[in-house]
Short mmCIF file of C-alpha atoms and ligand atoms in Angstrom, two decimals:
data_model
loop_
_atom_site.label_atom_id
_atom_site.label_comp_id
_atom_site.label_asym_id
_atom_site.label_seq_id
_atom_site.Cartn_x
_atom_site.Cartn_y
_atom_site.Cartn_z
CA MET A 1 -0.03 -0.14 -0.04
CA ARG A 2 2.80 2.35 0.72
CA SER A 3 4.84 1.45 -3.14
CA LEU A 4 0.38 2.45 -4.21
CA LEU A 5 -0.18 5.35 -1.97
CA GLY A 6 2.63 7.95 -3.03
CA ARG A 7 3.58 10.22 -0.57
CA GLY A 8 1.48 12.65 -1.98
CA ALA A 9 -1.92 10.44 -1.99
CA ARG A 10 -1.00 9.60 1.38
CA VAL A 11 -0.99 13.21 2.53
CA LEU A 12 -3.55 14.21 0.59
CA ALA A 13 -5.39 11.13 2.44
CA SER A 14 -4.19 12.54 5.82
CA GLU A 15 -5.11 15.78 5.30
CA ALA A 16 -8.42 14.66 3.64
CA MET A 17 -9.44 12.99 7.60
CA HIS A 18 -7.81 16.44 8.72
CA LEU A 19 -10.98 18.36 7.29
CA VAL A 20 -13.49 15.19 9.30
CA ARG A 21 -10.97 15.78 12.42
CA ARG A 22 -11.97 19.92 12.28
CA VAL A 23 -15.40 18.99 12.54
CA LEU A 24 -15.36 16.03 14.71
CA PRO A 25 -12.53 16.14 16.70
CA GLU A 26 -11.52 12.51 17.66
CA ARG A 27 -12.85 11.61 21.28
CA PRO A 28 -12.06 14.20 24.29
CA GLY A 29 -9.68 11.80 26.81
CA THR A 30 -7.85 9.68 24.71
CA ALA A 31 -3.63 9.06 24.74
CA ARG A 32 -1.52 8.58 21.72
CA VAL A 33 1.56 5.95 21.83
CA ILE A 34 4.21 6.73 19.00
CA TYR A 35 6.82 4.41 18.21
CA TYR A 36 9.63 4.66 16.97
CA HIS A 37 13.16 1.19 15.96
CA ARG A 38 16.07 3.64 14.64
CA ILE A 39 17.02 6.80 14.85
CA ASP A 40 19.57 7.25 12.25
CA ASP A 41 20.29 8.93 8.58
CA GLU A 42 20.64 5.49 6.68
CA GLN A 43 17.70 5.06 4.63
CA HIS A 44 15.52 2.28 5.43
CA ARG A 45 12.51 2.13 6.55
CA SER A 46 12.83 0.63 10.09
CA CYS A 47 14.84 4.87 10.52
CA VAL A 48 14.18 8.05 11.98
CA THR A 49 16.32 10.72 10.42
CA PRO A 50 18.51 12.45 14.09
CA ARG A 51 17.02 15.95 12.64
CA ALA A 52 13.44 14.90 12.71
CA PHE A 53 13.62 12.83 15.47
CA ALA A 54 14.22 16.04 17.21
CA GLU A 55 12.00 17.68 15.28
CA GLN A 56 9.55 16.07 16.53
CA MET A 57 10.41 16.15 20.12
CA ALA A 58 10.55 20.12 19.77
CA HIS A 59 6.93 20.17 18.78
CA LEU A 60 6.14 18.38 21.90
CA ARG A 61 7.64 20.39 23.76
CA ALA A 62 6.28 23.35 22.03
CA ASP A 63 3.21 22.60 21.56
CA GLY A 64 2.35 21.47 24.92
CA PHE A 65 1.37 18.06 24.25
CA HIS A 66 1.33 16.59 27.81
CA VAL A 67 3.57 12.86 27.47
CA MET A 68 3.25 10.45 29.92
CA GLY A 69 5.38 6.96 30.75
CA LEU A 70 3.66 4.56 30.84
CA ALA A 71 2.94 3.78 34.00
CA ALA A 72 0.62 6.49 34.16
CA MET A 73 -1.30 5.45 31.51
CA ARG A 74 -1.79 2.87 33.29
CA GLU A 75 -2.61 5.02 36.23
CA HIS A 76 -5.78 6.03 34.08
CA LEU A 77 -7.21 2.91 32.26
CA ASP A 78 -7.20 1.30 35.37
CA ALA A 79 -9.38 4.31 36.20
CA HIS A 80 -11.32 4.61 33.14
CA ARG A 81 -9.69 8.57 33.81
CA PRO A 82 -9.71 10.33 30.46
CA PHE A 83 -6.56 11.69 29.67
CA PRO A 84 -5.57 15.03 29.79
CA ASP A 85 -6.41 16.61 26.41
CA ARG A 86 -3.29 15.70 23.34
CA THR A 87 -1.63 13.48 25.62
CA VAL A 88 1.62 11.18 24.06
CA VAL A 89 2.95 8.30 24.90
CA ILE A 90 6.59 7.87 23.73
CA THR A 91 8.42 4.07 22.75
CA PHE A 92 10.62 2.79 20.82
CA ASP A 93 11.15 -0.90 19.33
CA ASP A 94 14.06 -3.73 20.12
CA GLY A 95 16.66 -1.49 21.65
CA PHE A 96 18.56 -0.20 18.86
CA ALA A 97 22.29 1.22 19.59
CA ASP A 98 21.47 4.71 17.86
CA ASN A 99 18.29 5.08 21.03
CA TYR A 100 21.46 5.89 23.40
CA THR A 101 23.55 8.25 21.06
CA ALA A 102 20.62 9.56 18.75
CA ALA A 103 17.89 10.26 20.86
CA PHE A 104 18.57 10.19 24.31
CA PRO A 105 20.13 13.73 24.08
CA VAL A 106 17.13 15.25 22.92
CA LEU A 107 14.47 13.41 25.15
CA ALA A 108 17.37 13.85 28.36
CA LYS A 109 17.26 17.57 26.51
CA HIS A 110 13.38 18.28 26.85
CA ALA A 111 13.32 16.13 29.38
CA LEU A 112 10.93 13.62 27.88
CA PRO A 113 9.35 10.53 29.29
CA ALA A 114 10.30 7.43 27.18
CA THR A 115 10.35 3.65 26.87
CA ILE A 116 12.45 1.44 25.21
CA PHE A 117 11.76 -2.47 24.79
CA LEU A 118 14.83 -4.68 24.63
CA ALA A 119 14.78 -7.32 22.24
CA ALA A 120 16.80 -8.28 25.61
CA GLY A 121 19.20 -11.46 24.58
CA PHE A 122 20.45 -9.20 21.94
CA ILE A 123 21.57 -5.92 23.71
CA ASP A 124 25.71 -6.76 24.48
CA GLY A 125 25.88 -8.27 21.55
CA ASP A 126 26.98 -7.78 17.54
CA GLU A 127 23.87 -7.35 16.66
CA LEU A 128 19.79 -7.02 16.84
CA PRO A 129 19.16 -8.72 14.36
CA VAL A 130 15.00 -7.72 14.41
CA LEU A 131 14.90 -5.91 10.84
CA ARG A 132 13.58 -8.89 7.64
CA ASP A 133 15.99 -7.17 5.22
CA ARG A 134 18.67 -5.27 7.53
CA SER A 135 21.55 -7.09 9.06
CA GLY A 136 24.86 -5.62 10.66
CA ILE A 137 22.18 -2.97 13.23
CA ARG A 138 24.16 -3.09 17.00
CA PRO A 139 22.21 -3.08 20.04
CA MET A 140 22.68 -0.73 22.62
CA THR A 141 25.17 -2.03 26.28
CA TRP A 142 23.49 -2.53 29.46
CA GLN A 143 26.07 0.10 30.75
CA GLN A 144 23.89 2.70 28.22
CA VAL A 145 20.75 1.31 29.02
CA CYS A 146 21.91 1.90 33.42
CA GLU A 147 22.88 5.31 32.90
CA MET A 148 19.60 6.53 30.39
CA SER A 149 17.31 4.20 33.29
CA ARG A 150 19.42 6.54 35.97
CA HIS A 151 18.16 9.14 33.42
CA GLY A 152 14.79 9.06 33.72
CA VAL A 153 14.31 6.70 29.81
CA ALA A 154 11.89 3.26 31.37
CA PHE A 155 13.26 -0.10 29.68
CA GLY A 156 10.38 -2.50 29.01
CA ALA A 157 10.72 -6.64 27.51
CA HIS A 158 10.58 -7.24 23.89
CA THR A 159 11.07 -10.81 24.24
CA LEU A 160 14.59 -12.13 24.34
CA THR A 161 14.86 -13.42 20.84
CA HIS A 162 12.07 -11.22 18.74
CA ARG A 163 10.19 -14.75 17.89
CA SER A 164 6.62 -14.35 16.94
CA LEU A 165 5.08 -15.60 20.16
CA THR A 166 1.23 -16.03 18.36
CA GLU A 167 3.82 -19.39 17.18
CA LEU A 168 5.34 -20.25 20.17
CA PRO A 169 4.66 -23.31 22.03
CA PRO A 170 3.92 -23.17 26.30
CA ASP A 171 7.14 -23.43 26.40
CA GLU A 172 9.28 -21.36 25.18
CA LEU A 173 6.17 -18.76 24.86
CA GLU A 174 7.30 -18.71 28.36
CA ARG A 175 10.39 -18.46 28.52
CA GLU A 176 10.80 -16.09 25.96
CA ILE A 177 8.57 -13.64 28.50
CA VAL A 178 9.87 -14.46 31.68
CA GLY A 179 14.02 -14.46 29.97
CA SER A 180 12.77 -11.01 28.96
CA ARG A 181 11.61 -9.97 31.95
CA ASP A 182 13.93 -11.36 34.25
CA MET A 183 16.46 -10.35 32.47
CA VAL A 184 15.32 -6.39 32.07
CA ALA A 185 15.03 -7.11 35.49
CA ALA A 186 18.38 -8.18 36.70
CA ARG A 187 20.27 -4.88 34.40
CA VAL A 188 17.71 -2.03 35.31
CA GLY A 189 17.84 -2.91 38.84
CA ALA A 190 13.53 -2.49 39.04
CA PRO A 191 10.76 -4.53 38.13
CA ALA A 192 9.89 -5.11 34.21
CA GLU A 193 6.23 -3.81 34.14
CA THR A 194 5.91 -2.95 30.92
CA PHE A 195 6.09 -5.44 27.12
CA CYS A 196 5.68 -4.96 23.54
CA TYR A 197 4.74 -7.85 21.77
CA PRO A 198 7.07 -8.30 18.24
CA ARG A 199 6.45 -8.16 14.82
CA GLY A 200 2.57 -7.11 16.61
CA HIS A 201 1.97 -10.25 17.15
CA PHE A 202 -0.23 -12.01 19.23
CA ASP A 203 -3.60 -13.70 21.02
CA GLU A 204 -5.86 -14.19 23.81
CA ARG A 205 -3.12 -17.44 25.18
CA VAL A 206 -0.13 -14.41 24.55
CA LYS A 207 -1.68 -11.57 26.13
CA GLN A 208 -2.80 -14.16 28.35
CA ALA A 209 1.25 -15.09 29.35
CA VAL A 210 2.08 -11.87 30.13
CA ARG A 211 -0.61 -11.20 32.02
CA ALA A 212 0.55 -13.92 34.30
CA ALA A 213 4.14 -13.08 34.15
CA GLY A 214 2.60 -10.11 36.22
CA PHE A 215 3.42 -6.91 33.37
CA LYS A 216 0.84 -3.77 33.87
CA ILE A 217 0.66 -3.31 29.80
CA ALA A 218 1.92 -4.55 26.19
CA CYS A 219 2.29 -2.43 23.13
CA THR A 220 0.54 -3.81 19.58
CA THR A 221 1.13 -2.23 16.55
CA LEU A 222 -1.72 -1.61 16.03
CA PRO A 223 -3.22 2.03 14.78
CA GLY A 224 -5.30 4.01 16.21
CA CYS A 225 -5.18 6.09 19.92
CA VAL A 226 -5.65 4.45 23.33
CA THR A 227 -9.35 5.24 25.25
CA PRO A 228 -10.41 5.29 29.31
CA ASP A 229 -11.15 2.14 28.03
CA THR A 230 -9.34 0.36 26.22
CA HIS A 231 -8.03 -2.84 27.53
CA PRO A 232 -3.60 -2.70 28.88
CA PHE A 233 -2.56 -5.39 26.81
CA SER A 234 -3.94 -3.96 23.90
CA LEU A 235 -2.63 -0.74 23.14
CA ARG A 236 -2.88 0.83 20.24
CA ARG A 237 0.61 2.69 18.84
CA THR A 238 0.94 4.86 16.15
CA PHE A 239 3.90 4.78 13.99
CA VAL A 240 5.69 7.74 13.09
CA ALA A 241 8.04 6.99 9.64
CA ARG A 242 11.75 7.76 7.96
CA ASP A 243 10.15 10.90 5.46
CA ASP A 244 7.63 12.54 7.46
CA THR A 245 7.91 16.26 8.44
CA VAL A 246 7.28 17.53 11.06
CA HIS A 247 3.48 19.13 9.32
CA ASP A 248 2.51 15.02 9.38
CA PHE A 249 4.04 13.59 12.66
CA ALA A 250 1.68 17.27 13.60
CA ARG A 251 -1.53 15.35 12.25
CA LYS A 252 -0.30 11.98 13.24
CA LEU A 253 -0.96 12.82 16.75
CA ASP A 254 -4.93 14.47 15.86
CA GLY A 255 -5.93 11.05 14.37
CA SER A 256 -5.56 12.38 11.02
CA PHE A 257 -3.78 8.80 10.08
CA ASP A 258 -5.55 6.61 11.42
CA LEU A 259 -7.06 5.19 8.27
CA LEU A 260 -5.10 5.25 5.99
CA HIS A 261 -2.88 2.53 8.72
CA ALA A 262 -5.37 0.69 9.44
CA ALA A 263 -6.91 0.36 5.97
CA ARG A 264 -2.47 -0.27 4.71
CA GLN A 265 -2.86 -3.08 7.77
CA ARG A 266 -5.18 -4.84 6.43
CA LEU A 267 -3.82 -5.15 2.80
CA GLY A 268 -0.82 -6.87 5.08
CA GLY A 269 1.66 -4.51 2.43
CA ALA A 270 2.79 -2.64 5.28
CA PRO A 271 5.81 -3.98 6.44
CA ALA A 272 7.63 -0.92 8.61
CA PRO A 273 4.07 -1.20 10.93
CA SER A 274 4.83 -4.34 11.55
CA TYR A 275 8.07 -5.45 12.32
CA GLY A 276 6.98 -4.24 16.21
ZN1 ZN B 301 11.18 -5.35 17.94
#
């Protein structure tokens, strides 16, 4: 769909939806969880450039968004309490080294909370082999994880080896979930309470296993916003793409891209948002 729908068509579709949003604003009290993978200049769909990322974070601060962490989000969900206007949660999947070198300084500069989901078995290794069409990308080190943790970045689990959980037998499912929980907790020195399904693959059985392991919240790659009544183990998220301008970013935050993302995912032609 991304190839069928050129950038012009996508922008046009989102602009049309934005006009609809002006008449029918997104339901009040909802929140939006955005997600990134790599922050790097490489021309690859897993990347947002450091410059674009810095502009997006500055936009969140300058435009008065309420940026909260996932722990606070869970409190709202437990109480079914509406989120403050324009609430955004920032997340990163996998644990790439560039999250430390390129994203962390920007997050720290703006004092923005964020959560990084670690494919824990690969951290501190030579490669983070989670992308289908790109190899040789380095993960962060545990030392970097600890430094970021001391400065307010939260860490969640994203399994040990990034396998699709819906395909695993019970013993391997538990090993991936509990193993990553224990590894992240041991390294960070605090319980790992947030989880993210690799490639966005989950079902009832996977959700139950994540809940049984003591996690409090879990992120999917389904597009859309989080309402006060959203199930805490089925959080929808909004993918930030490599070619998003700040204008596109603002449109994504107001929900103008949701229909497009949903249609693209339904057609199965969107490798990027299904990365997870
Ligand atoms: Zn992932």
